[in-house]
């Protein structure tokens, strides 16, 4: 199978490309615009493999996407503007890449009769949940501009399945952590600050809860959905490892061997969702389950960034 992986120089996409090159015999073309969030060096070790080609380019470039998709059997779309705080400051690039970029990929997929289109989405499209878990049948209720653009892309992708019979599957994963993540995100930022003896700026009172999935487990789940997911379906991906932000901060400080005095409570993010949590029964029915405990994953992650 020949896969076109977009956003493959970013955090999750690059781990997915490593996973494909290391554990499958698929041919892989990575398309990435190398925005501030993308880094070619995330693909070190895969670029010399003749089953992998890297193309620097934009998913909104219809001509380029058409040329690349013509040779592909499937598209896995990780490309996105992904940082909530940035979306609060400027929504434009989020609408442009996350919605219009996805539209280009879907249009082209129709034209070239792609066999499979995997849209990588997020638990944030459901909005917050104070008790219990979200199932795939729950309606989107995004509460920040990033999540709203991801929900829009999901709806558009699903409409291509219903209207044109395009074989679209959607994955919605919880927060990922692990190697190759941009240092603007909570875990790499806090590891670095802790190691450098700098303060760890924690939003609000630190009580917000996130479910943390090790990135390798998410990559295995995406591969499973790519192979075995039913067209038109959504699959939640999560680990069940729920932690308040204050708890994860303490664990990082403990792992790095730094003092809790470095924690600095700062003004909360506007519209900060209190808690996300996912029901993952549907993907488990495909034979997937997380392999990494949070303790193992955090240990590896801290070691990687240090
Ligand atoms: N990180 C998480 O915890 C998480 C959780 C759930 C879902 N997701 C989703 O997973 C996907 C990947 O997230 P990530 O954390 O790896 O993001 P990231 O910001 O690390 O990577 C995004 C990549 O997309 C590329 N890109 C951005 N705009 C592009 C464009 N117009 N054309 C081509 N490439 C472009 C960037 O250069 C970068 O390499 C996103 O769709 C995100 O919404 C992420």
CSV table of C-alpha atoms and ligand atoms in Angstrom, one decimal:
chain,number,residue,atom,x,y,z
A,1,UNK,CA,0.0,0.0,0.0
A,2,UNK,CA,1.2,3.5,-0.8
A,3,UNK,CA,0.2,6.1,1.9
A,4,UNK,CA,0.2,9.8,1.7
A,5,UNK,CA,0.8,11.1,5.2
A,6,UNK,CA,0.2,14.8,5.6
A,7,UNK,CA,1.6,16.7,8.6
A,8,UNK,CA,4.2,13.9,8.9
A,9,UNK,CA,7.0,16.2,10.2
A,10,UNK,CA,4.9,17.2,13.2
A,11,UNK,CA,4.6,15.4,16.5
A,12,UNK,CA,2.1,12.6,16.0
A,13,UNK,CA,2.6,12.4,12.2
A,14,UNK,CA,6.4,11.9,12.5
A,15,UNK,CA,5.9,9.1,15.1
A,16,UNK,CA,3.4,7.6,12.7
A,17,UNK,CA,5.8,7.7,9.8
A,18,UNK,CA,8.5,6.1,11.9
A,19,UNK,CA,6.0,3.4,12.9
A,20,UNK,CA,5.1,2.7,9.3
A,21,UNK,CA,8.7,2.6,8.1
A,22,UNK,CA,9.9,0.5,11.0
A,23,UNK,CA,7.0,-2.0,11.2
A,24,UNK,CA,5.3,-2.3,7.8
A,25,UNK,CA,6.2,-2.6,4.2
A,26,UNK,CA,4.1,0.3,3.0
A,27,UNK,CA,5.4,2.9,0.7
A,28,UNK,CA,5.1,6.3,2.4
A,29,UNK,CA,5.0,9.9,1.0
A,30,UNK,CA,5.1,12.6,3.7
A,31,UNK,CA,3.7,16.0,2.8
A,32,UNK,CA,4.4,18.7,5.2
A,33,UNK,CA,4.6,22.5,4.9
A,34,UNK,CA,7.2,22.7,7.7
A,35,UNK,CA,5.4,25.5,9.6
A,36,UNK,CA,6.9,26.5,13.0
A,37,UNK,CA,5.5,23.2,14.3
A,38,UNK,CA,7.0,20.9,11.7
A,39,UNK,CA,10.6,19.8,11.8
A,40,UNK,CA,12.3,17.7,9.2
A,41,UNK,CA,14.7,16.3,11.7
A,42,UNK,CA,11.7,14.5,13.3
A,43,UNK,CA,12.0,12.2,10.4
A,44,UNK,CA,15.7,11.5,10.8
A,45,UNK,CA,16.2,7.8,10.3
A,46,UNK,CA,13.4,7.4,7.8
A,47,UNK,CA,14.6,9.7,5.1
A,48,UNK,CA,17.3,7.4,3.8
A,49,UNK,CA,14.8,4.5,3.5
A,50,UNK,CA,13.7,4.1,-0.1
A,51,UNK,CA,10.2,3.3,0.9
A,52,UNK,CA,9.8,6.9,2.3
A,53,UNK,CA,9.8,10.2,0.4
A,54,UNK,CA,9.5,13.6,2.0
A,55,UNK,CA,7.8,16.4,0.1
A,56,UNK,CA,7.8,19.9,1.5
A,57,UNK,CA,4.4,21.5,0.5
A,58,UNK,CA,1.0,22.6,1.6
A,59,UNK,CA,-2.2,20.6,1.8
A,60,UNK,CA,-4.0,23.7,0.4
A,61,UNK,CA,-1.9,23.4,-2.8
A,62,UNK,CA,-4.4,21.5,-5.0
A,63,UNK,CA,-2.1,20.9,-7.9
A,64,UNK,CA,0.6,19.3,-5.6
A,65,UNK,CA,-1.9,17.3,-3.7
A,66,UNK,CA,-3.4,16.0,-6.9
A,67,UNK,CA,0.0,14.9,-8.2
A,68,UNK,CA,0.9,13.1,-4.9
A,69,UNK,CA,-2.5,11.6,-4.3
A,70,UNK,CA,-2.6,10.1,-7.9
A,71,UNK,CA,0.2,7.7,-6.7
A,72,UNK,CA,-1.4,6.9,-3.3
A,73,UNK,CA,-3.9,4.3,-2.2
A,74,UNK,CA,-4.7,6.1,1.1
A,75,UNK,CA,-4.4,9.5,2.7
A,76,UNK,CA,-3.8,10.0,6.4
A,77,UNK,CA,-4.4,13.6,7.3
A,78,UNK,CA,-2.4,14.8,10.4
A,79,UNK,CA,-1.7,18.2,9.0
A,80,UNK,CA,-3.2,20.9,11.1
A,81,UNK,CA,-2.7,24.0,13.2
A,82,UNK,CA,-2.8,22.3,16.5
A,83,UNK,CA,-2.2,24.7,19.4
A,84,UNK,CA,-5.4,25.9,21.2
A,85,UNK,CA,-3.7,29.1,22.6
A,86,UNK,CA,-2.6,30.2,19.2
A,87,UNK,CA,-6.2,29.6,17.9
A,88,UNK,CA,-7.5,32.0,20.6
A,89,UNK,CA,-5.1,34.7,19.4
A,90,UNK,CA,-5.6,34.2,15.6
A,91,UNK,CA,-8.2,31.9,14.1
A,92,UNK,CA,-7.3,32.5,10.4
A,93,UNK,CA,-4.6,29.9,10.0
A,94,UNK,CA,-6.8,27.4,11.8
A,95,UNK,CA,-9.7,27.8,9.5
A,96,UNK,CA,-7.4,27.9,6.5
A,97,UNK,CA,-5.4,24.7,7.1
A,98,UNK,CA,-7.8,22.7,9.3
A,99,UNK,CA,-10.9,23.3,7.3
A,100,UNK,CA,-9.9,24.5,3.8
A,101,UNK,CA,-6.9,22.2,3.7
A,102,UNK,CA,-9.0,19.2,4.6
A,103,UNK,CA,-11.5,20.3,1.9
A,104,UNK,CA,-8.7,20.2,-0.7
A,105,UNK,CA,-7.6,16.7,0.4
A,106,UNK,CA,-11.2,15.4,0.3
A,107,UNK,CA,-11.9,16.9,-3.2
A,108,UNK,CA,-8.7,15.4,-4.6
A,109,UNK,CA,-9.4,12.1,-2.9
A,110,UNK,CA,-12.7,12.0,-4.8
A,111,UNK,CA,-11.0,12.8,-8.1
A,112,UNK,CA,-8.4,10.1,-7.8
A,113,UNK,CA,-10.7,7.5,-6.2
A,114,UNK,CA,-8.7,7.1,-3.1
A,115,UNK,CA,-9.2,3.7,-1.3
A,116,UNK,CA,-9.1,5.1,2.2
A,117,UNK,CA,-9.1,8.6,3.8
A,118,UNK,CA,-8.2,8.8,7.5
A,119,UNK,CA,-9.0,12.1,9.1
A,120,UNK,CA,-7.1,12.6,12.3
A,121,UNK,CA,-9.3,14.5,14.8
A,122,UNK,CA,-9.4,15.1,18.5
A,123,UNK,CA,-11.5,14.5,21.7
A,124,UNK,CA,-11.7,18.3,21.9
A,125,UNK,CA,-14.5,18.3,19.2
A,126,UNK,CA,-16.9,16.9,21.9
A,127,UNK,CA,-16.3,19.8,24.2
A,128,UNK,CA,-15.9,19.3,28.0
A,129,UNK,CA,-17.5,16.5,30.1
A,130,UNK,CA,-17.6,16.7,33.9
A,131,UNK,CA,-18.6,13.1,34.5
A,132,UNK,CA,-18.5,9.9,32.4
A,133,UNK,CA,-17.0,9.6,28.9
A,134,UNK,CA,-17.9,10.7,25.3
A,135,UNK,CA,-18.9,8.0,22.8
A,136,UNK,CA,-18.6,8.5,19.1
A,137,UNK,CA,-22.3,9.0,18.8
A,138,UNK,CA,-22.2,12.2,21.0
A,139,UNK,CA,-22.6,15.4,19.0
A,140,UNK,CA,-19.7,17.8,18.5
A,141,UNK,CA,-19.8,20.8,20.8
A,142,UNK,CA,-16.4,22.4,20.4
A,143,UNK,CA,-15.7,25.3,22.7
A,144,UNK,CA,-12.4,26.9,21.3
A,145,UNK,CA,-11.5,27.9,17.8
A,146,UNK,CA,-9.0,25.1,17.3
A,147,UNK,CA,-11.7,22.5,18.3
A,148,UNK,CA,-14.3,24.2,16.1
A,149,UNK,CA,-12.1,23.9,13.0
A,150,UNK,CA,-11.4,20.3,13.8
A,151,UNK,CA,-15.1,19.6,14.2
A,152,UNK,CA,-15.8,21.4,11.0
A,153,UNK,CA,-13.3,19.2,9.2
A,154,UNK,CA,-14.9,16.1,10.7
A,155,UNK,CA,-18.3,17.1,9.5
A,156,UNK,CA,-17.0,17.9,6.0
A,157,UNK,CA,-15.2,14.6,5.8
A,158,UNK,CA,-18.2,12.7,7.0
A,159,UNK,CA,-20.4,14.5,4.4
A,160,UNK,CA,-18.0,13.2,1.7
A,161,UNK,CA,-18.7,9.7,2.9
A,162,UNK,CA,-22.5,10.1,2.8
A,163,UNK,CA,-22.6,12.2,-0.4
A,164,UNK,CA,-19.9,10.7,-2.6
A,165,UNK,CA,-19.3,7.4,-0.9
A,166,UNK,CA,-15.7,8.4,-0.2
A,167,UNK,CA,-14.2,5.8,2.2
A,168,UNK,CA,-13.6,8.2,5.1
A,169,UNK,CA,-12.8,7.1,8.7
A,170,UNK,CA,-12.2,9.6,11.5
A,171,UNK,CA,-10.0,9.1,14.6
A,172,UNK,CA,-10.5,11.2,17.7
A,173,UNK,CA,-7.8,10.8,20.2
A,174,UNK,CA,-7.2,12.2,23.6
A,175,UNK,CA,-4.1,14.2,24.5
A,176,UNK,CA,-0.9,12.6,23.2
A,177,UNK,CA,2.5,12.7,24.8
A,178,UNK,CA,5.9,11.3,23.9
A,179,UNK,CA,8.9,12.1,21.7
A,180,UNK,CA,9.1,14.8,19.0
A,181,UNK,CA,6.5,17.1,20.3
A,182,UNK,CA,6.9,20.9,19.9
A,183,UNK,CA,8.2,22.5,23.1
A,184,UNK,CA,5.2,24.9,23.2
A,185,UNK,CA,3.0,22.0,24.5
A,186,UNK,CA,2.5,21.2,28.2
A,187,UNK,CA,4.6,18.1,28.7
A,188,UNK,CA,7.8,19.0,26.8
A,189,UNK,CA,7.6,22.6,28.0
A,190,UNK,CA,7.3,21.6,31.7
A,191,UNK,CA,10.1,19.0,31.4
A,192,UNK,CA,12.4,21.6,29.9
A,193,UNK,CA,11.5,24.3,32.5
A,194,UNK,CA,11.9,21.8,35.3
A,195,UNK,CA,15.3,20.8,34.1
A,196,UNK,CA,16.4,24.4,33.6
A,197,UNK,CA,15.0,25.5,37.1
A,198,UNK,CA,12.5,27.8,35.4
A,199,UNK,CA,8.9,28.3,36.6
A,200,UNK,CA,6.2,26.0,35.3
A,201,UNK,CA,3.2,28.2,34.3
A,202,UNK,CA,0.0,26.3,35.2
A,203,UNK,CA,-3.3,27.6,34.0
A,204,UNK,CA,-6.0,28.4,36.7
A,205,UNK,CA,-5.9,26.1,39.7
A,206,UNK,CA,-4.4,23.2,37.8
A,207,UNK,CA,-7.6,21.1,38.2
A,208,UNK,CA,-8.4,20.6,34.5
A,209,UNK,CA,-8.4,16.9,33.6
A,210,UNK,CA,-6.9,15.4,30.5
A,211,UNK,CA,-6.7,11.7,29.4
A,212,UNK,CA,-3.1,11.0,28.3
A,213,UNK,CA,-2.3,8.6,25.5
A,214,UNK,CA,1.2,7.6,24.7
A,215,UNK,CA,1.9,8.6,21.0
A,216,UNK,CA,3.0,5.1,20.0
A,217,UNK,CA,-0.3,3.7,21.1
A,218,UNK,CA,-2.1,6.3,19.1
A,219,UNK,CA,0.0,5.4,16.0
A,220,UNK,CA,-0.9,1.7,16.4
A,221,UNK,CA,-4.6,2.7,16.7
A,222,UNK,CA,-4.5,4.9,13.6
A,223,UNK,CA,-2.9,2.0,11.7
A,224,UNK,CA,-5.7,-0.3,13.0
A,225,UNK,CA,-8.4,2.1,11.8
A,226,UNK,CA,-6.7,2.6,8.5
A,227,UNK,CA,-6.8,-1.2,7.9
A,228,UNK,CA,-9.9,-2.3,9.6
A,229,UNK,CA,-12.1,0.7,10.4
A,230,UNK,CA,-15.5,0.8,8.8
A,231,UNK,CA,-16.0,3.6,6.2
A,232,UNK,CA,-18.1,6.5,7.6
A,233,UNK,CA,-17.3,5.6,11.2
A,234,UNK,CA,-15.5,7.6,14.0
A,235,UNK,CA,-13.1,5.9,16.4
A,236,UNK,CA,-12.2,7.4,19.8
A,237,UNK,CA,-8.6,6.6,20.9
A,238,UNK,CA,-7.8,7.0,24.6
A,239,UNK,CA,-5.9,5.4,27.4
A,240,UNK,CA,-8.1,5.9,30.5
A,241,UNK,CA,-5.1,7.6,32.1
A,242,UNK,CA,-6.8,10.7,33.4
A,243,UNK,CA,-4.8,13.2,35.3
A,244,UNK,CA,-5.4,16.8,36.6
A,245,UNK,CA,-2.8,19.2,35.2
A,246,UNK,CA,-1.5,19.7,38.7
A,247,UNK,CA,-1.0,16.0,39.1
A,248,UNK,CA,0.9,15.7,35.8
A,249,UNK,CA,3.0,18.7,36.7
A,250,UNK,CA,4.0,17.1,40.0
A,251,UNK,CA,4.8,13.8,38.3
A,252,UNK,CA,7.1,15.6,35.8
A,253,UNK,CA,8.9,17.5,38.6
A,254,UNK,CA,9.3,14.2,40.5
A,255,UNK,CA,10.7,12.4,37.4
A,256,UNK,CA,13.1,15.3,36.6
A,257,UNK,CA,14.0,15.6,40.3
A,258,UNK,CA,13.0,19.3,40.6
A,259,UNK,CA,11.2,21.2,43.3
A,260,UNK,CA,7.4,21.8,43.4
A,261,UNK,CA,8.3,25.4,44.3
A,262,UNK,CA,8.7,25.9,40.5
A,263,UNK,CA,4.9,25.7,40.0
A,264,UNK,CA,3.5,29.1,39.1
A,265,UNK,CA,-0.3,29.4,38.9
A,266,UNK,CA,-1.2,31.8,36.0
A,267,UNK,CA,-4.4,33.3,34.6
A,268,UNK,CA,-6.6,30.6,33.1
A,269,UNK,CA,-7.0,30.1,29.4
A,270,UNK,CA,-10.3,31.6,28.2
A,271,UNK,CA,-13.0,28.9,27.8
A,272,UNK,CA,-10.6,26.3,29.2
A,273,UNK,CA,-12.4,23.0,29.1
A,274,UNK,CA,-12.5,21.3,32.5
A,275,UNK,CA,-12.3,17.7,31.5
A,276,UNK,CA,-12.2,15.4,28.4
A,277,UNK,CA,-12.6,11.6,28.6
A,278,UNK,CA,-13.4,9.0,26.0
A,279,UNK,CA,-15.2,5.8,25.7
A,280,UNK,CA,-12.9,3.5,23.6
A,281,UNK,CA,-15.0,0.4,23.3
A,282,UNK,CA,-15.4,0.8,19.6
A,283,UNK,CA,-11.7,0.7,18.7
A,284,UNK,CA,-11.2,-2.0,21.3
A,285,UNK,CA,-13.6,-4.1,19.3
A,286,UNK,CA,-11.1,-3.8,16.4
A,287,UNK,CA,-8.6,-5.5,18.6
A,288,UNK,CA,-6.6,-2.5,19.8
A,289,UNK,CA,-5.8,-1.6,23.3
A,290,UNK,CA,-3.1,0.8,24.8
A,291,UNK,CA,0.2,-0.9,25.6
A,292,UNK,CA,1.9,1.9,27.5
A,293,UNK,CA,1.3,2.6,31.2
A,294,UNK,CA,1.5,6.3,32.0
A,295,UNK,CA,4.5,5.7,34.3
A,296,UNK,CA,6.4,3.9,31.5
A,297,UNK,CA,5.5,6.6,28.9
A,298,UNK,CA,6.4,9.5,31.1
A,299,UNK,CA,9.8,7.9,32.0
A,300,UNK,CA,10.6,7.5,28.3
A,301,UNK,CA,9.3,11.0,27.5
A,302,UNK,CA,11.4,12.7,30.2
A,303,UNK,CA,14.5,10.8,29.1
A,304,UNK,CA,13.9,11.8,25.5
A,305,UNK,CA,13.6,15.6,26.2
A,306,UNK,CA,16.5,15.6,28.7
B,1,LIG,N1,-1.1,16.5,20.0
B,1,LIG,C1,-2.2,16.0,20.5
B,1,LIG,O1,-2.3,15.7,21.7
B,1,LIG,C2,-3.4,15.6,19.6
B,1,LIG,C3,-4.5,15.0,20.2
B,1,LIG,C4,-5.6,14.7,19.4
B,1,LIG,C5,-5.6,15.0,18.0
B,1,LIG,N2,-4.5,15.6,17.5
B,1,LIG,C6,-4.5,15.9,16.1
B,1,LIG,O2,-3.4,15.2,15.5
B,1,LIG,C7,-2.9,15.9,14.4
B,1,LIG,C8,-1.4,16.1,14.6
B,1,LIG,O3,-1.2,16.8,15.8
B,1,LIG,P1,0.3,17.2,16.3
B,1,LIG,O4,0.2,17.4,17.8
B,1,LIG,O5,1.2,16.2,15.7
B,1,LIG,O6,0.4,18.6,15.6
B,1,LIG,P2,1.8,19.3,15.2
B,1,LIG,O7,1.4,20.8,15.3
B,1,LIG,O8,2.9,18.8,16.0
B,1,LIG,O9,2.0,19.0,13.7
B,1,LIG,C9,1.3,19.5,12.6
B,1,LIG,C10,2.1,19.3,11.4
B,1,LIG,O10,1.3,19.8,10.3
B,1,LIG,C11,2.1,20.6,9.4
B,1,LIG,N3,1.2,21.5,8.7
B,1,LIG,C12,0.5,22.6,9.3
B,1,LIG,N4,-0.2,23.2,8.3
B,1,LIG,C13,0.1,22.6,7.2
B,1,LIG,C14,-0.4,22.8,5.8
B,1,LIG,N5,-1.2,23.8,5.5
B,1,LIG,N6,0.1,21.9,4.9
B,1,LIG,C15,0.9,20.9,5.2
B,1,LIG,N7,1.4,20.7,6.5
B,1,LIG,C16,0.9,21.5,7.4
B,1,LIG,C17,3.1,21.3,10.4
B,1,LIG,O11,4.2,21.7,9.7
B,1,LIG,C18,3.4,20.1,11.3
B,1,LIG,O12,4.4,19.3,10.9
B,1,LIG,C19,-3.7,17.2,14.3
B,1,LIG,O13,-4.6,17.0,13.3
B,1,LIG,C20,-4.3,17.3,15.7
B,1,LIG,O14,-5.5,18.0,15.6
B,1,LIG,C21,-3.4,16.0,18.3
